[in-house]
Amino acid sequence: MAGGAIWLPKGAAQINNLLLPVLLFPAIWAVLFFYASLALRLRRAYAVIGIICVLQLVLIGGHFMLR
Amino acid sequence: MIRLPQRETKSLLAIHGWSAVCLGLLLYVVIVTGVACVFADEIGDWASPLPEAPTARFPSGIDAPLRTFAESVDPSQRDAFFAFPRAGGRMYAQFHHDARDASGKMVEHDIAVDIDPATMQIENRREGDDDALAAADRTNAISNFFINLHVRLHVPEPWGLLLTGVLGLAMMVAAVSGFLIHRHLIRELFTLRRRRDLLSARDAHVVAGTWNLLFSFLLAFTGSFFSFASSFGVPVMAMVAFNGDQEKALETMVGNPPASDPRPATLANLDAMLADARTRTHSEIYYIGIEHWGRADARVSVTMLPPEGELLGTTYVYDGPSGGFQYEKPALGRVPSVGGALYGLMAPLHFGNFAGVLSKGVWFALGFAAAYVALSGMRLWTTRRAAEPGWRPLTRAVAGIGHGLPLALTAAAAACFIAQIADAELEPVMMRSFLAVLALALAACWMVRDAERVSRALLLLNGVLMLALPALRLLAGGPGWGAMFATGQFAVPAIDSALIIAGLTCLLAVWRATAAERGARQALRFEQVRG
Amino acid sequence: MTLLLSLSATLPSVLALLWLAWRDPKRRRTAGLASGPAVRRLAVIVLLLPGAALIALGAWAELLIWAGLSSAAGWLFTQGLAVPGTAHRSAHHGR
């Protein structure tokens, strides 16, 4: 979610990137939750969610390094 | 009909049940208090009306007392100011300012007053953090108590908000998984078998749940947004995009960043700005906010209620020193945006306050249904496991809280009036009565074998107490119906009547349940004699 | 205006719901009543039409009130028309 601040388009008011992740947080969480609990292959579910998390962390890390 | 493979259905059923078992009782507390909070404003008007109804939400002449209040506050503490009418139409005005305490920790320091809209007298000045202000607020005591319970279960920041946020997520999970596991959604929409067995318990839960599905989801989603936004979302976004500066993050989101100019400058007349805002749209003023009162960079935001038939109100921004109109903006952002619009929708969708009493009444009914779904679901779960001794504590807790919680809330309101009569501090008295009644209800369910009988006794007590509340209100010095009708303050007779009707309904339900049980017992005896 | 529009949208939907609940085949079967031909499609159209009209008008506040009132009414009708226990053995006993 936090990475959204960096990659989401800012939109006309320059706030979409900040607001949308906060607004959609419950939905993001719910999708991940149901995916994780219904996934047939647990290992793949771990991998998918793990990759999403790592991608976000890399984005945030890069954002701080490049400044 | 939704066809899911059996394995998925099974795990969804487990998710549905276990999320409810773990968090259901707390969620039930949040829902029930939320139902009461729909009418939080009206409850304030009912508990502490003024002799005269105010002429408008922001009556003209409000500039003078607000100015007197502002001048009594040290300029360094006038960062942010807001005002809006609360119980009985009293203007609630507050300065907010973040300071560092001796150990360098950020603490909020607020100064608030009430202004009588008829006499324009400043009353009840109080200072401290949010909790201190609420504790010293005698006119909004009942609604504050309910709101605090609903928003954070009286758990300190930020844990309370995080807790209710998780509860919102659990409610969302329950709604979605309930939808997915119910195979005959449409076919069984109208079927409710009334027998004293598992099947009718299941029907009751499923039917109420189906009819309430969309709104449960909506309330859960918006509710968990409100809980998480300030306690988690904004801090995280601030960390990523603003190096942890939350104030900067909020400023950017609101879209009102003032060019700093700390030179002193007198604020222009507020009455004139409010009058100008009223000419721009067909709706009343919701609240006003002022940044940097008394400085050259002061800015006044006048937020309007939504115009008739709409969900969102607009905000007009004025230059503080000159009082000149600057621009119109949405709630968040300087110009309309997807994020800003979605954010704007969160409040009307959660509070149901976009069309006055009409929409609030609908939200109240839907919330009530949601509470019924939560309670009947937990009943179903425990009834199914009645034979297993391990589940007995939960069975008893569900019975105790199911009817004990509404009773405890009514008791808290009654305690508020009694504390007023005794001139005692309100908040601690309400809290103690609430907890004591809840504990007694739980203890009764623990000790008495027939939990059903205890439930009925709790319902009976609640009915009696509801009928007593209008009398207690009068005893505490509240005005009678005649005066309230004469001054057009209909919240007082309306809530009194609602309490009387609700009280009688409780008594009727108890009477019918008792009669039904007696009938069942007689039938059983007849069978035995015949056999 | 909001009041008028939302109530006039809700009235046909509530009547349609009442008809649907009254003639509902599953409910009647469980109650041991004869289930004649139920003109369900027409009732469903009457039920949903006001909602579509409100969307077309862009009357979002009224739409929310309509949806809320209709679903509350649906629940109330189902509660009110609850069938008393019968000897009829239900094939799928809950879940």
PDB file of C-alpha atoms in Angstrom, chain C:
ATOM      1  CA  MET C   1     -38.169  17.167  -2.502  1.00  0.00           C
ATOM      2  CA  THR C   2     -35.734  14.463  -1.399  1.00  0.00           C
ATOM      3  CA  LEU C   3     -38.450  13.061   0.817  1.00  0.00           C
ATOM      4  CA  LEU C   4     -41.038  13.066  -1.947  1.00  0.00           C
ATOM      5  CA  LEU C   5     -38.765  11.567  -4.562  1.00  0.00           C
ATOM      6  CA  SER C   6     -37.355   8.827  -2.321  1.00  0.00           C
ATOM      7  CA  LEU C   7     -40.757   7.835  -0.985  1.00  0.00           C
ATOM      8  CA  SER C   8     -42.395   7.767  -4.407  1.00  0.00           C
ATOM      9  CA  ALA C   9     -39.530   5.597  -5.638  1.00  0.00           C
ATOM     10  CA  THR C  10     -39.775   3.332  -2.598  1.00  0.00           C
ATOM     11  CA  LEU C  11     -43.544   2.773  -2.728  1.00  0.00           C
ATOM     12  CA  PRO C  12     -43.706   0.661  -5.928  1.00  0.00           C
ATOM     13  CA  SER C  13     -40.621  -1.298  -4.880  1.00  0.00           C
ATOM     14  CA  VAL C  14     -42.099  -2.062  -1.491  1.00  0.00           C
ATOM     15  CA  LEU C  15     -45.369  -3.197  -3.052  1.00  0.00           C
ATOM     16  CA  ALA C  16     -43.463  -5.393  -5.494  1.00  0.00           C
ATOM     17  CA  LEU C  17     -41.485  -6.841  -2.594  1.00  0.00           C
ATOM     18  CA  LEU C  18     -44.660  -7.565  -0.701  1.00  0.00           C
ATOM     19  CA  TRP C  19     -46.052  -9.406  -3.729  1.00  0.00           C
ATOM     20  CA  LEU C  20     -42.785 -11.320  -4.208  1.00  0.00           C
ATOM     21  CA  ALA C  21     -42.653 -12.306  -0.562  1.00  0.00           C
ATOM     22  CA  TRP C  22     -46.317 -13.322  -0.544  1.00  0.00           C
ATOM     23  CA  ARG C  23     -46.122 -15.441  -3.688  1.00  0.00           C
ATOM     24  CA  ASP C  24     -42.604 -16.749  -3.103  1.00  0.00           C
ATOM     25  CA  PRO C  25     -42.671 -20.434  -4.131  1.00  0.00           C
ATOM     26  CA  LYS C  26     -40.064 -21.618  -1.657  1.00  0.00           C
ATOM     27  CA  ARG C  27     -41.799 -19.870   1.201  1.00  0.00           C
ATOM     28  CA  ARG C  28     -45.207 -21.253   0.225  1.00  0.00           C
ATOM     29  CA  ARG C  29     -43.843 -24.751  -0.233  1.00  0.00           C
ATOM     30  CA  THR C  30     -42.233 -24.673   3.195  1.00  0.00           C
ATOM     31  CA  ALA C  31     -45.448 -23.373   4.695  1.00  0.00           C
ATOM     32  CA  GLY C  32     -47.430 -26.125   2.975  1.00  0.00           C
ATOM     33  CA  LEU C  33     -49.413 -23.635   0.898  1.00  0.00           C
ATOM     34  CA  ALA C  34     -50.309 -24.121  -2.735  1.00  0.00           C
ATOM     35  CA  SER C  35     -47.923 -22.161  -4.921  1.00  0.00           C
ATOM     36  CA  GLY C  36     -49.789 -20.918  -7.932  1.00  0.00           C
ATOM     37  CA  PRO C  37     -48.133 -19.205 -10.854  1.00  0.00           C
ATOM     38  CA  ALA C  38     -46.127 -16.307  -9.498  1.00  0.00           C
ATOM     39  CA  VAL C  39     -45.746 -13.415 -11.912  1.00  0.00           C
ATOM     40  CA  ARG C  40     -42.245 -12.928 -10.643  1.00  0.00           C
ATOM     41  CA  ARG C  41     -40.584 -11.314 -13.592  1.00  0.00           C
ATOM     42  CA  LEU C  42     -42.986  -8.375 -13.675  1.00  0.00           C
ATOM     43  CA  ALA C  43     -42.658  -7.871  -9.920  1.00  0.00           C
ATOM     44  CA  VAL C  44     -38.869  -7.888 -10.154  1.00  0.00           C
ATOM     45  CA  ILE C  45     -39.043  -5.236 -12.867  1.00  0.00           C
ATOM     46  CA  VAL C  46     -41.381  -3.102 -10.738  1.00  0.00           C
ATOM     47  CA  LEU C  47     -38.999  -3.630  -7.832  1.00  0.00           C
ATOM     48  CA  LEU C  48     -35.872  -2.490  -9.654  1.00  0.00           C
ATOM     49  CA  LEU C  49     -37.304   0.117 -12.023  1.00  0.00           C
ATOM     50  CA  PRO C  50     -37.382   3.008  -9.495  1.00  0.00           C
ATOM     51  CA  GLY C  51     -33.719   2.358  -8.717  1.00  0.00           C
ATOM     52  CA  ALA C  52     -32.839   2.541 -12.404  1.00  0.00           C
ATOM     53  CA  ALA C  53     -34.862   5.733 -12.727  1.00  0.00           C
ATOM     54  CA  LEU C  54     -33.031   7.322  -9.799  1.00  0.00           C
ATOM     55  CA  ILE C  55     -29.691   6.369 -11.343  1.00  0.00           C
ATOM     56  CA  ALA C  56     -30.805   7.890 -14.649  1.00  0.00           C
ATOM     57  CA  LEU C  57     -31.786  11.067 -12.823  1.00  0.00           C
ATOM     58  CA  GLY C  58     -28.466  11.086 -10.985  1.00  0.00           C
ATOM     59  CA  ALA C  59     -30.412  11.292  -7.725  1.00  0.00           C
ATOM     60  CA  TRP C  60     -27.765   9.547  -5.611  1.00  0.00           C
ATOM     61  CA  ALA C  61     -29.078  10.559  -2.199  1.00  0.00           C
ATOM     62  CA  GLU C  62     -32.541   9.307  -3.113  1.00  0.00           C
ATOM     63  CA  LEU C  63     -31.019   6.137  -4.562  1.00  0.00           C
ATOM     64  CA  LEU C  64     -29.332   5.325  -1.249  1.00  0.00           C
ATOM     65  CA  ILE C  65     -32.516   5.999   0.706  1.00  0.00           C
ATOM     66  CA  TRP C  66     -34.517   3.896  -1.749  1.00  0.00           C
ATOM     67  CA  ALA C  67     -32.072   1.006  -1.484  1.00  0.00           C
ATOM     68  CA  GLY C  68     -31.966   1.212   2.293  1.00  0.00           C
ATOM     69  CA  LEU C  69     -35.721   1.417   2.750  1.00  0.00           C
ATOM     70  CA  SER C  70     -36.386  -1.384   0.264  1.00  0.00           C
ATOM     71  CA  SER C  71     -33.933  -3.777   1.872  1.00  0.00           C
ATOM     72  CA  ALA C  72     -35.252  -2.977   5.341  1.00  0.00           C
ATOM     73  CA  ALA C  73     -38.788  -3.589   4.027  1.00  0.00           C
ATOM     74  CA  GLY C  74     -37.745  -6.883   2.441  1.00  0.00           C
ATOM     75  CA  TRP C  75     -36.395  -8.072   5.762  1.00  0.00           C
ATOM     76  CA  LEU C  76     -39.495  -6.911   7.634  1.00  0.00           C
ATOM     77  CA  PHE C  77     -41.855  -8.669   5.183  1.00  0.00           C
ATOM     78  CA  THR C  78     -39.880 -11.876   5.472  1.00  0.00           C
ATOM     79  CA  GLN C  79     -40.022 -11.635   9.259  1.00  0.00           C
ATOM     80  CA  GLY C  80     -43.733 -10.843   9.161  1.00  0.00           C
ATOM     81  CA  LEU C  81     -44.580 -13.652   6.743  1.00  0.00           C
ATOM     82  CA  ALA C  82     -42.434 -16.193   8.588  1.00  0.00           C
ATOM     83  CA  VAL C  83     -43.975 -19.609   8.234  1.00  0.00           C
ATOM     84  CA  PRO C  84     -44.876 -21.469  11.395  1.00  0.00           C
ATOM     85  CA  GLY C  85     -43.302 -24.857  11.843  1.00  0.00           C
ATOM     86  CA  THR C  86     -44.819 -27.633   9.745  1.00  0.00           C
ATOM     87  CA  ALA C  87     -44.481 -31.362   9.630  1.00  0.00           C
ATOM     88  CA  HIS C  88     -42.857 -30.905   6.235  1.00  0.00           C
ATOM     89  CA  ARG C  89     -39.404 -32.407   6.462  1.00  0.00           C
ATOM     90  CA  SER C  90     -36.795 -30.119   5.030  1.00  0.00           C
ATOM     91  CA  ALA C  91     -34.389 -31.925   2.744  1.00  0.00           C
ATOM     92  CA  HIS C  92     -31.348 -29.767   3.368  1.00  0.00           C
ATOM     93  CA  HIS C  93     -31.118 -29.231   7.063  1.00  0.00           C
ATOM     94  CA  GLY C  94     -29.197 -25.984   7.350  1.00  0.00           C
ATOM     95  CA  ARG C  95     -25.591 -26.508   6.696  1.00  0.00           C
TER      96      ARG C  95
END
